[in-house]
Coordinates of C-alpha atoms and ligand atoms in Angstrom, one line a residue:
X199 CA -9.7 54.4 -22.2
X200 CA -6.1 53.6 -22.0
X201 CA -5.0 50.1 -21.5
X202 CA -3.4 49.4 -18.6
X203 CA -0.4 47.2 -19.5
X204 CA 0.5 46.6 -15.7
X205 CA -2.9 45.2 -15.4
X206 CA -2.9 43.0 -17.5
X207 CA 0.0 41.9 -16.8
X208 CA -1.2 41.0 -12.9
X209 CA -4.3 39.6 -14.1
X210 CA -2.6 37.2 -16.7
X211 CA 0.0 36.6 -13.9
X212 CA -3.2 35.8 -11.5
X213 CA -4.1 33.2 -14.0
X214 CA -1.4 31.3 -14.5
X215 CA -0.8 31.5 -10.7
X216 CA -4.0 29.9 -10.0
X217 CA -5.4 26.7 -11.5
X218 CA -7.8 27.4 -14.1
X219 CA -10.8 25.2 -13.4
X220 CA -12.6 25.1 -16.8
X221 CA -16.8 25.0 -16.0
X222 CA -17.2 22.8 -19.0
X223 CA -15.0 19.9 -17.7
X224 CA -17.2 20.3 -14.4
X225 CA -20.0 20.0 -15.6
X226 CA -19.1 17.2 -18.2
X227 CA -18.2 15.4 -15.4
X228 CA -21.5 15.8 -13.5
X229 CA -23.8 14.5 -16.8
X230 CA -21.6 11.1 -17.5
X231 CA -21.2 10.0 -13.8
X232 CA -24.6 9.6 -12.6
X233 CA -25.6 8.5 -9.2
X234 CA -27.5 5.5 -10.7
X235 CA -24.0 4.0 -12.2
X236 CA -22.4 4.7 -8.4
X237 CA -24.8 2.5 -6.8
X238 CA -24.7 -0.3 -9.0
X239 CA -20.8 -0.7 -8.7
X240 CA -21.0 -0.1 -5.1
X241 CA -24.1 -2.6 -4.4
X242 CA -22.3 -5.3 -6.7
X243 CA -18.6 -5.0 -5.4
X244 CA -19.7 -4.9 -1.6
X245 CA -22.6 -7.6 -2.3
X246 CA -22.9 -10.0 0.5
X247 CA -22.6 -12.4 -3.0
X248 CA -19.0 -11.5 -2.9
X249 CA -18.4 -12.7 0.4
X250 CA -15.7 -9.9 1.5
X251 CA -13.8 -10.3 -1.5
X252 CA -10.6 -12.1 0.7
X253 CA -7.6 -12.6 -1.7
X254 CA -7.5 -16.4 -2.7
X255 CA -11.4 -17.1 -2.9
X256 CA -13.4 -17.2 -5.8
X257 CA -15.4 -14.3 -5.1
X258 CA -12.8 -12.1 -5.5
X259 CA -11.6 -13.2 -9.0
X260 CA -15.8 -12.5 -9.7
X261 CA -14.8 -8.6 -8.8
X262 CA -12.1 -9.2 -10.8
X263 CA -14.0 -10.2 -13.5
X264 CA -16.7 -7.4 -13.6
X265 CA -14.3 -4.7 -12.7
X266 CA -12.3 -6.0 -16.0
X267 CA -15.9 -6.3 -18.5
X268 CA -16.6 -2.7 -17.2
X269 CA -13.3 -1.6 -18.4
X270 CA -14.2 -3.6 -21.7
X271 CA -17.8 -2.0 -22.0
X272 CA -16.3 1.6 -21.9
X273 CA -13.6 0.8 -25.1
X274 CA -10.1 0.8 -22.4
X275 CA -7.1 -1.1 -23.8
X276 CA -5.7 -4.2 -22.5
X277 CA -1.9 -3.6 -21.8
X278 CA 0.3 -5.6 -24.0
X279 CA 2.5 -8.3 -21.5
X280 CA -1.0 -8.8 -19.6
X281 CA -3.4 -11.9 -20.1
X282 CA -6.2 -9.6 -21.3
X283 CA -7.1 -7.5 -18.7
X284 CA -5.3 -9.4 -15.9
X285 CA -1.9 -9.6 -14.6
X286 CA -1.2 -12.8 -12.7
X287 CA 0.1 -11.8 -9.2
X288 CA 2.7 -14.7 -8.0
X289 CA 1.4 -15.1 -4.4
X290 CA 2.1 -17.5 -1.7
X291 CA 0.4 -18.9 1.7
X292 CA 3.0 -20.0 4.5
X293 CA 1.9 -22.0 7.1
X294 CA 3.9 -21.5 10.3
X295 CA 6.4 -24.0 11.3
X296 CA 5.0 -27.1 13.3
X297 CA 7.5 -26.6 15.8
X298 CA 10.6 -24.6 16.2
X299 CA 13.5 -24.3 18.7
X300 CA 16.5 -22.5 20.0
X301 CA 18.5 -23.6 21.9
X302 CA 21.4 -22.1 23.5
X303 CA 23.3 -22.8 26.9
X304 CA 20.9 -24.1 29.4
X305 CA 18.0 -22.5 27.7
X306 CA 15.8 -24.3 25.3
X307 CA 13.3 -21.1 23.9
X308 CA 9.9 -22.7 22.0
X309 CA 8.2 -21.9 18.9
X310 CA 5.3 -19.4 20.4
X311 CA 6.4 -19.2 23.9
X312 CA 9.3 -17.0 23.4
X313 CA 10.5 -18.2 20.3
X314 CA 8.8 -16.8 16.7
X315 CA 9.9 -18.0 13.0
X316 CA 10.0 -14.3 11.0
X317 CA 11.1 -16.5 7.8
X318 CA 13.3 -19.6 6.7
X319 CA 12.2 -22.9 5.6
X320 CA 12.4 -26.3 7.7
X321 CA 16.1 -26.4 9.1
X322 CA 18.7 -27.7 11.4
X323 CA 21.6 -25.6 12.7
X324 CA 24.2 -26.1 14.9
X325 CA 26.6 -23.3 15.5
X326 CA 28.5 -21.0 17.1
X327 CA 26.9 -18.0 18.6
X328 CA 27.6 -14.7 18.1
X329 CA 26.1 -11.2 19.5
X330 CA 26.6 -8.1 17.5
X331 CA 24.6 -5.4 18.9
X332 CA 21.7 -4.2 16.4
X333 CA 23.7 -6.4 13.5
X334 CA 23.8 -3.1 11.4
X335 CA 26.5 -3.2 8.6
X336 CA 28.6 -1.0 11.1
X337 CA 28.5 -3.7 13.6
X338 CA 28.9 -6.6 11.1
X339 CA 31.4 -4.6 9.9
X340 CA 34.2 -5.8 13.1
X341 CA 33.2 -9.4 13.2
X342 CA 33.9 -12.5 11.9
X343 CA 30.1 -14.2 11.3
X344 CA 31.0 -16.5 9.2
X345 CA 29.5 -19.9 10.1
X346 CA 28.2 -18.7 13.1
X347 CA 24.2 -17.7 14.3
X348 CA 24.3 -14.0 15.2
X349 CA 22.0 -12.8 17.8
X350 CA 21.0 -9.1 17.8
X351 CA 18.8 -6.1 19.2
X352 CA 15.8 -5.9 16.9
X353 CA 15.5 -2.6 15.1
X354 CA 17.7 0.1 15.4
X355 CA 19.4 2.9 18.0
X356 CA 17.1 5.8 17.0
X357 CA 13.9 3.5 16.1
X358 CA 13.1 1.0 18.8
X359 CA 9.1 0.8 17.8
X360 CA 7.7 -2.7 16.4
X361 CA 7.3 -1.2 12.9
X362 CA 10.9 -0.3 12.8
X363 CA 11.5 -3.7 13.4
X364 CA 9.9 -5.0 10.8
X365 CA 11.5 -2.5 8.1
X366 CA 14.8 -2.9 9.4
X367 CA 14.8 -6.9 9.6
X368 CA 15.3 -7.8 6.4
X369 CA 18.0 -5.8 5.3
X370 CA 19.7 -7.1 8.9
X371 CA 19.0 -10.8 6.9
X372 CA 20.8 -10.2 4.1
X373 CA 23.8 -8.3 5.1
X374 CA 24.0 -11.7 7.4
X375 CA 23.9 -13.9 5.3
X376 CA 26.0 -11.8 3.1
X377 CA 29.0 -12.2 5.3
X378 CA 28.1 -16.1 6.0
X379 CA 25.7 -15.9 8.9
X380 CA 24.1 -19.0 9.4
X381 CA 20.9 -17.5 11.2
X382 CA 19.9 -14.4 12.7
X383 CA 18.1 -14.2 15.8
X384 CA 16.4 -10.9 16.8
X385 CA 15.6 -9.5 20.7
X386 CA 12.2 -8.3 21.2
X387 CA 11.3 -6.0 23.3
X388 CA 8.4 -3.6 23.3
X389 CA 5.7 -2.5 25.5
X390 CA 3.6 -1.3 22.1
X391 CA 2.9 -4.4 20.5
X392 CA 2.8 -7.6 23.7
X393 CA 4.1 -11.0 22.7
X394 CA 0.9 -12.5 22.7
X395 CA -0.8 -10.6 19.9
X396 CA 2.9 -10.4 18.3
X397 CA 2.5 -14.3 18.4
X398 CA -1.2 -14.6 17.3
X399 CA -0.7 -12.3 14.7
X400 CA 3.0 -14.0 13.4
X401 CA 2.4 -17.1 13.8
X402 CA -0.2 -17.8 11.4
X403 CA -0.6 -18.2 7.7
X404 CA 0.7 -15.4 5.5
X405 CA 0.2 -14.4 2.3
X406 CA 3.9 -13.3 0.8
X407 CA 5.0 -12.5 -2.8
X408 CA 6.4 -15.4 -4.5
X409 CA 10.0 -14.1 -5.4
X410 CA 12.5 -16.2 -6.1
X411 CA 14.1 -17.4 -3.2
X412 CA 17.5 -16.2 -2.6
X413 CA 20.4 -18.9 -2.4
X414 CA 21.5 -16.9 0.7
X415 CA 17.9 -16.6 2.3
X416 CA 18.8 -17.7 6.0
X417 CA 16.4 -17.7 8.7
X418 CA 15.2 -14.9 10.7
X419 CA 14.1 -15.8 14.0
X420 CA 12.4 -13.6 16.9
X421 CA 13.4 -14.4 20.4
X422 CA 11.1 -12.4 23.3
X423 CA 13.0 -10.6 25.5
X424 CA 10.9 -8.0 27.5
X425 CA 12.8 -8.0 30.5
X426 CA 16.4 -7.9 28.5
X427 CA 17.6 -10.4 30.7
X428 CA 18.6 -12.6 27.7
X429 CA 20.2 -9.8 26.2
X430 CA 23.2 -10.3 29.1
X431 CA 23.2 -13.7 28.4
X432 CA 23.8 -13.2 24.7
X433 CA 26.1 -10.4 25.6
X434 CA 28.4 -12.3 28.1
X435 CA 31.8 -13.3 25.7
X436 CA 31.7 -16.5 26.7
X437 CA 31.2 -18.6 23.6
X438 CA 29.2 -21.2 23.3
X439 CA 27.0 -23.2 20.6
X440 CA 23.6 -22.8 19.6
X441 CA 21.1 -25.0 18.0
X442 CA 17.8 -23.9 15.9
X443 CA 15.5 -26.3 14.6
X444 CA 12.5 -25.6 12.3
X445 CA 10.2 -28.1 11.6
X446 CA 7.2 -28.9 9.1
X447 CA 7.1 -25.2 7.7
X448 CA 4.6 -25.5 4.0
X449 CA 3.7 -23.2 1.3
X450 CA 1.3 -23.0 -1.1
X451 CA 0.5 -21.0 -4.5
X452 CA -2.3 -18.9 -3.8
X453 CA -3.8 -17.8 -7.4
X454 CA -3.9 -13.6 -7.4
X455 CA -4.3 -11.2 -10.0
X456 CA -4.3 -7.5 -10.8
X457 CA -6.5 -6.0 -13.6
X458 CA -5.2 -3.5 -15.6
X459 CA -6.7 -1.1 -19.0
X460 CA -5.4 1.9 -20.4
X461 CA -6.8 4.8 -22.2
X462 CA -4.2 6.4 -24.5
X463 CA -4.1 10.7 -24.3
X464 CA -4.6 12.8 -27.5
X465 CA -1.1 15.1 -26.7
X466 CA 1.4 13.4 -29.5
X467 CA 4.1 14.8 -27.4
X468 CA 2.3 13.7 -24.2
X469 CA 0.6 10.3 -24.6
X470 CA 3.7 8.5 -23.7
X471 CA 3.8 10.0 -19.7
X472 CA 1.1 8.2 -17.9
X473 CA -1.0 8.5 -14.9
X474 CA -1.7 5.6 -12.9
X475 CA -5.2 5.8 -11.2
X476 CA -5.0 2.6 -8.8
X477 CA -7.2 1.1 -6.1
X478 CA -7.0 -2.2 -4.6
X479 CA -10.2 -4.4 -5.2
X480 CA -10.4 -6.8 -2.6
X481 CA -10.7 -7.0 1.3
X482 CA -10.8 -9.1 4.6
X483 CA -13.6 -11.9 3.5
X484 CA -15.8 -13.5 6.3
X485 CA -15.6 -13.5 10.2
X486 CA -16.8 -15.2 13.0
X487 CA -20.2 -14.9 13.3
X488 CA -21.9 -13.1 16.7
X489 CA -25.0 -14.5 16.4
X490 CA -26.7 -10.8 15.8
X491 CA -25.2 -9.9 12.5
X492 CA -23.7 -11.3 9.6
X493 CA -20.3 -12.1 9.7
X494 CA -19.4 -10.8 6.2
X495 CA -17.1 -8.1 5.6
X496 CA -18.3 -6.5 2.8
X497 CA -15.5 -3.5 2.5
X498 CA -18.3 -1.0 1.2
X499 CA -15.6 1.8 2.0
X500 CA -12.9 -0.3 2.1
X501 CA -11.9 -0.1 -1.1
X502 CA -15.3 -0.4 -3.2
X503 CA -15.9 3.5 -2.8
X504 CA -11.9 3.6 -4.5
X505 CA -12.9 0.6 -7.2
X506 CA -15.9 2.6 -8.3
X507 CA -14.0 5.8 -8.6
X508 CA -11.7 4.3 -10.8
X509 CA -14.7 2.0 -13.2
X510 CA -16.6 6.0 -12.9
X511 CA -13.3 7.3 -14.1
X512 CA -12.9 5.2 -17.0
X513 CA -16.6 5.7 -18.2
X514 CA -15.8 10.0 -18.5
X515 CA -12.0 9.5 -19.7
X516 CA -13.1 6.6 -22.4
X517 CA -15.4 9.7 -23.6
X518 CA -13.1 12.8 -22.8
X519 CA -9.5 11.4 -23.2
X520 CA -6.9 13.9 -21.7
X521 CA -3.4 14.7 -23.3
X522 CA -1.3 12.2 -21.0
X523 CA -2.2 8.4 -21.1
X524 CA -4.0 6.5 -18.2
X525 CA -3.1 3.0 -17.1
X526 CA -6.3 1.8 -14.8
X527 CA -4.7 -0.4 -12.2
X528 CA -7.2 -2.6 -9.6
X529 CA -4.7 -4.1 -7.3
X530 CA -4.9 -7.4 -5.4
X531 CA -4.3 -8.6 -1.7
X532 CA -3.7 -4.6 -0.1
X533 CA -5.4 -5.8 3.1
X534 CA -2.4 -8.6 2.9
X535 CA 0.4 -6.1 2.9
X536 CA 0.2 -4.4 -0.5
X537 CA 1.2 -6.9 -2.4
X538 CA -0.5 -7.0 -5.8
X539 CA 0.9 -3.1 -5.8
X540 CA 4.2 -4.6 -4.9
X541 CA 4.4 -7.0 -7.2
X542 CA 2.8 -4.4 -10.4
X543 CA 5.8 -2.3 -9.1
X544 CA 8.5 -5.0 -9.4
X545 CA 6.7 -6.4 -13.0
X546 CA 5.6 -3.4 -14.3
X547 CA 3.7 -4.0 -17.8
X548 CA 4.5 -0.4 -19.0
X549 CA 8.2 1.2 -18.4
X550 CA 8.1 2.8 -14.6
X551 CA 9.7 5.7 -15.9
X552 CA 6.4 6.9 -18.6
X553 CA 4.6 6.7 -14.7
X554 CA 4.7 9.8 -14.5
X555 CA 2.1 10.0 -11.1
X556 CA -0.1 7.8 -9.3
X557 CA -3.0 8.4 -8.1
X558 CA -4.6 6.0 -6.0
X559 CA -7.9 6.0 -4.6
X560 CA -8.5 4.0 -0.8
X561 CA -9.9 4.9 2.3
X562 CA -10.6 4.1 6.1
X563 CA -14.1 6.0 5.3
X564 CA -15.5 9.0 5.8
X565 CA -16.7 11.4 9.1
X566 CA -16.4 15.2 7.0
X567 CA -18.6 15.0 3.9
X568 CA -17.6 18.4 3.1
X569 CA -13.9 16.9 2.6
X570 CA -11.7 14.6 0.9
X571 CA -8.7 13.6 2.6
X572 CA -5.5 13.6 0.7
X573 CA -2.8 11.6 1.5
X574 CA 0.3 13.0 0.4
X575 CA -1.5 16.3 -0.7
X576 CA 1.5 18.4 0.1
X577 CA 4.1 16.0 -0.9
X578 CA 4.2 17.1 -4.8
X579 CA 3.8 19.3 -7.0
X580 CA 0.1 18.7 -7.9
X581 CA -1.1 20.1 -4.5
X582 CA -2.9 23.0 -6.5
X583 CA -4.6 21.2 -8.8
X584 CA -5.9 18.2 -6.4
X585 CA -6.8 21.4 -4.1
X586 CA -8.9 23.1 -7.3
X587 CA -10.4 19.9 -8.1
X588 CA -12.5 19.2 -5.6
X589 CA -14.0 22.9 -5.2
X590 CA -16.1 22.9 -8.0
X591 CA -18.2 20.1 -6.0
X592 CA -18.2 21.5 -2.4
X593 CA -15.5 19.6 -1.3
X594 CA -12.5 21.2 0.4
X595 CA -8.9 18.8 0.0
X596 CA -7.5 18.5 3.0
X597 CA -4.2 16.8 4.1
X598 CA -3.3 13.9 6.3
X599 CA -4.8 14.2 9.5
X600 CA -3.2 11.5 11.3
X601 CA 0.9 11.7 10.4
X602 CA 1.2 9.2 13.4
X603 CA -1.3 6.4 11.8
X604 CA 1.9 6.7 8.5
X605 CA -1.8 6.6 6.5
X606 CA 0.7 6.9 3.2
X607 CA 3.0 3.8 3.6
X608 CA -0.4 1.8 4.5
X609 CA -1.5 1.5 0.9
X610 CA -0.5 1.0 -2.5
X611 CA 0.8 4.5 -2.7
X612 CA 3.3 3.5 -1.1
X613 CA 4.2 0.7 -3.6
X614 CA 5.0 3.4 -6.8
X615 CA 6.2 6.6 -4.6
X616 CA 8.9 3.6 -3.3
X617 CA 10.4 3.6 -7.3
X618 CA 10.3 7.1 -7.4
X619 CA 6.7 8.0 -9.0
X620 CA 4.9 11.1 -7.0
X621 CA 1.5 9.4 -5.7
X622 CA -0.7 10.7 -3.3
X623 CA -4.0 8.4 -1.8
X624 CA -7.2 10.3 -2.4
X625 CA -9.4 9.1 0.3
X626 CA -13.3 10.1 2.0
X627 CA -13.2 12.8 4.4
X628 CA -11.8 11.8 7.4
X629 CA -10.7 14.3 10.1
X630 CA -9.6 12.2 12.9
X631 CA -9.6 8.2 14.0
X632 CA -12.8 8.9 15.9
X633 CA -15.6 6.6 16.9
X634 CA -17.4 7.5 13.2
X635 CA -14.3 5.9 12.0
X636 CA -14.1 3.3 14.3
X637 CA -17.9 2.0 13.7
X638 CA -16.9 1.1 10.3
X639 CA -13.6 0.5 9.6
X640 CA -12.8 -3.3 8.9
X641 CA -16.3 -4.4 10.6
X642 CA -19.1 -5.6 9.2
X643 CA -21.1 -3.1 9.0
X644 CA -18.7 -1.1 6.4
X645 CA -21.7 -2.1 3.9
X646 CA -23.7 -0.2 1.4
X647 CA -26.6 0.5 3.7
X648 CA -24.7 2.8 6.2
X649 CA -22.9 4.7 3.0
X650 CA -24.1 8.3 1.6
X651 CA -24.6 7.7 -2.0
X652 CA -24.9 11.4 -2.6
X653 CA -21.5 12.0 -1.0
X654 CA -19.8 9.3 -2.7
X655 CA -20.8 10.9 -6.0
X656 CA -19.1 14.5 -5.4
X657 CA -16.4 12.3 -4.4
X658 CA -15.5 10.1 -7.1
X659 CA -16.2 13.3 -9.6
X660 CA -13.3 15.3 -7.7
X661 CA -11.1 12.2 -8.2
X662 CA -12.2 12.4 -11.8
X663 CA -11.5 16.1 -11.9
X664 CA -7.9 15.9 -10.3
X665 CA -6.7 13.2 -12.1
X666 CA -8.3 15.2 -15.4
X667 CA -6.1 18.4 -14.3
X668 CA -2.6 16.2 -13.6
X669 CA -3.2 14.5 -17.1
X670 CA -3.4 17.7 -18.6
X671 CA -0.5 20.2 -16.7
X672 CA 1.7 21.0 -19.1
X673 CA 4.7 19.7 -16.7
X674 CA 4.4 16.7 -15.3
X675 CA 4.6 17.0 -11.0
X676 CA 7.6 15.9 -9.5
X677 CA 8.1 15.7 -5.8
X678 CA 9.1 18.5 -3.8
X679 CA 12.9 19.3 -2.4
X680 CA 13.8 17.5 0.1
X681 CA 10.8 14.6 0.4
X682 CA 11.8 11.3 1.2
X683 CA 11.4 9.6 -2.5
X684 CA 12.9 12.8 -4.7
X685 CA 16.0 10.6 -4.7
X686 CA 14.2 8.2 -5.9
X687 CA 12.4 9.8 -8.4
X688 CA 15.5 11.8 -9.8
X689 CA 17.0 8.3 -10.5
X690 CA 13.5 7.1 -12.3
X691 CA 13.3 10.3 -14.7
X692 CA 17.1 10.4 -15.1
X693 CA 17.4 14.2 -13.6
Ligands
ZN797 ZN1 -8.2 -0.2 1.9

């Protein structure tokens, strides 16, 4: 029979099209990650021993600990930089301000009541006051601040949402105090978030990143303003002075760390890219108790489903290495804002630019055990092979489900794809923020009793899978035209 060379030629082009998904790796896969190993992570990381794992107790550096003797057990690498398999996060706890004013004209506003300390340390200002619309450069840009307190519409024109707020705030901060601002005192208004819970929520403790603070850091205050009747006031050219006082604001170190163990690839042109599987390791701690159940927190889901994909990971790569290297990260204080991710980022122990993708591994749990929910999925170039990944084991990939939750800037993902590295979050099936959701997420009972072992498994073999098939694509993914961090990761790689 004659060959038929245009045959061939589709069936070899089928191939390459479609990700080869080899049956030995599969099945490889299934014999070293055993159900029995699953369990024991999961029952020790979300033990009621652990206590919730909050950032700043001991229990959590005991997590720390086991996560790092498991890495240990299976032959992974301390990085060089680290302390062993630790990376000290710099982390502090800021105690609100005892008391706090503002006064301006005839108004005196009051540290809770309408009056909320963002940042700055104890201070006393007396100045000039000065509006300038959303204090944007472009506003900045006609006035003379210098010296003076500048008052200002919180967020910006086309984002007036509480989140925008936040993001936009800081760089307001620093182009103030840039151009000599004194102060800068923010309008709130917003029907989303009330002052109350704004208040309750703010003015507490918070865990922040010890960076070093900036000679030009200048306070950042919040004045409520729901019925933007004080905007007029502000707004009126009349001048006038302004006082602020802050009083009896503390901080303490809180001590934090990250744990990090790499697994070098066999590919001598390839071993020097690296993947970073992350997940963070610790979670909320202990509540009040109701009397009917225990108050502990035991973040079975949140993240010791992730932590024991990455320790099941490390078992099958410390036995089938891939051709790129992987750099095992279990991140500290997520539930505090991401910062042991943050910090990793900004004190990276390995170049950023040999990260060639992240993928990290954290969830709100699971109500589709027939899925996994990617985070991201369509954002790079390693769509197909997360997608082929998960087949082998019944599981379908399925993208974010919930754009309006911003699911990808609410975890460490968020941390590398911000310095240009294409990450995705490969989380439990979850379909919608439904009552399945709900029951679980961040209560008590997200513990290893109401968890399906059996689903858990397939799970953290696709992760093992996918990460297997990015280690080993011949070109590394990038993100695709036109996302949001392509910029960013042009300037990383140098393209
Ligand atoms: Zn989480």
């Amino acid at each position: 029979m004659k060959i038929d060379i245009k045959k061939i030629a589709a069936l070899f082009l089928l191939k390459v099209c479609f990700v080869s998904v080899s049956l030995a790796q599969v099945e490889e896969i299934k014999n070293t990650i055993q159900l029995n190993e699953i369990e024991a992570h999961l029952r020790f990381l979300a033990s009621d021993e652990l206590r919730g794992r909050d950032t700043g107790s001991p229990e959590l550096d005991i997590a720390a600990l086991y996560i790092a003797e498991v890495f240990r057990s299976y032959g992974l690498q301390p990085v060089q930089g680290a302390e062993g398999f630790y990376q000290p996060v710099q982390l502090i706890a800021e105690k609100p301000p005892a008391a706090a004013t503002f006064a301006y004209q005839d108004n005196v506003f009051t540290l809770g009541e309408d009056l909320l300390i963002i940042s700055g340390d104890s201070t006393e200002i007396q100045a000039p006051v000065l509006y300038a619309n959303y204090a944007l450069p472009e506003d900045l840009a006609k006035l003379d601040i210098k010296g003076k307190i500048v008052v200002a519409k919180a967020g910006t024109p086309e984002q007036s949402n509480p989140q925008s707020f936040f993001f936009s705030s800081h760089d307001k901060q620093v182009n103030v105090a840039e151009k000599g601002g004194l102060a800068l005192v923010e309008l709130y208004q917003s029907e989303q978030i009330p002052w109350s819970i704004l208040v309750q929520y703010l003015n507490a403790e918070q865990l922040t990143l010890y960076e070093e603070k900036k000679e030009q850091e200048i306070p950042l205050l919040w004045l409520n303003d729901p019925q933007e009747e004080r905007l007029s006031t502000f707004q009126d050219k009349k001048k006038g002075e302004g006082m602020i006082n802050i009083a009896g604001k503390e901080s303490t170190p809180i001590p934090a760390k990250n744990v990090a163990a790499f697994i070098e690839g066999t590919d001598p042109n390839l071993k020097d890219q690296y993947i970073i599987l992350s997940a963070h390791y610790d979670h909320v701690g202990v509540g009040k108790s109701d009397g009917v159940q225990d108050s502990i927190y035991n973040g079975a889901r949140d993240n010791g489903i992730g932590i024991t994909a990455l320790l099941t990971a490390a078992d099958y790569f410390s036995k089938n290495p891939p051709q790129r290297s992987l750099l095992f990260l279990a991140v500290t204080a997520e539930e505090k804002g991401m910062l042991g991710s943050s910090w990793y980022a900004n004190h990276p122990l390995l170049p950023l630019d040999q990260m060639v993708f992240n993928m990290n591994t954290d969830g709100a749990g699971y109500n589709d055990t027939t899925k996994v929910t990617v985070i991201g999925l369509e954002r790079t170039t390693a769509e197909k092979e997360i997608q082929a990944a998960t087949e082998p084991f019944g599981l379908t990939a399925i993208t974010d489900p919930a754009p309006e939750q911003n699911l990808y800037d609410r975890s460490d993902n968020v941390s590398f794809a911000a310095k240009g590295i294409p990450a995705v979050d490969f989380a439990p099936g979850l379909t919608a923020f439904d009552q399945e959701i709900m029951k679980h997420y961040h209560q008590v009972t997200d513990e290893i009793e109401t968890i399906n072992l059996n689903y858990v498994e397939k799970f953290v073999e696709a992760f093992t899978l996918a990460t297997e098939k990015i280690a080993n694509m011949p070109e590394h993914p990038f993100w695709k035209q036109g996302d949001k961090y392509e910029s960013a990761g042009k300037d990383l790689y140098g393209k």
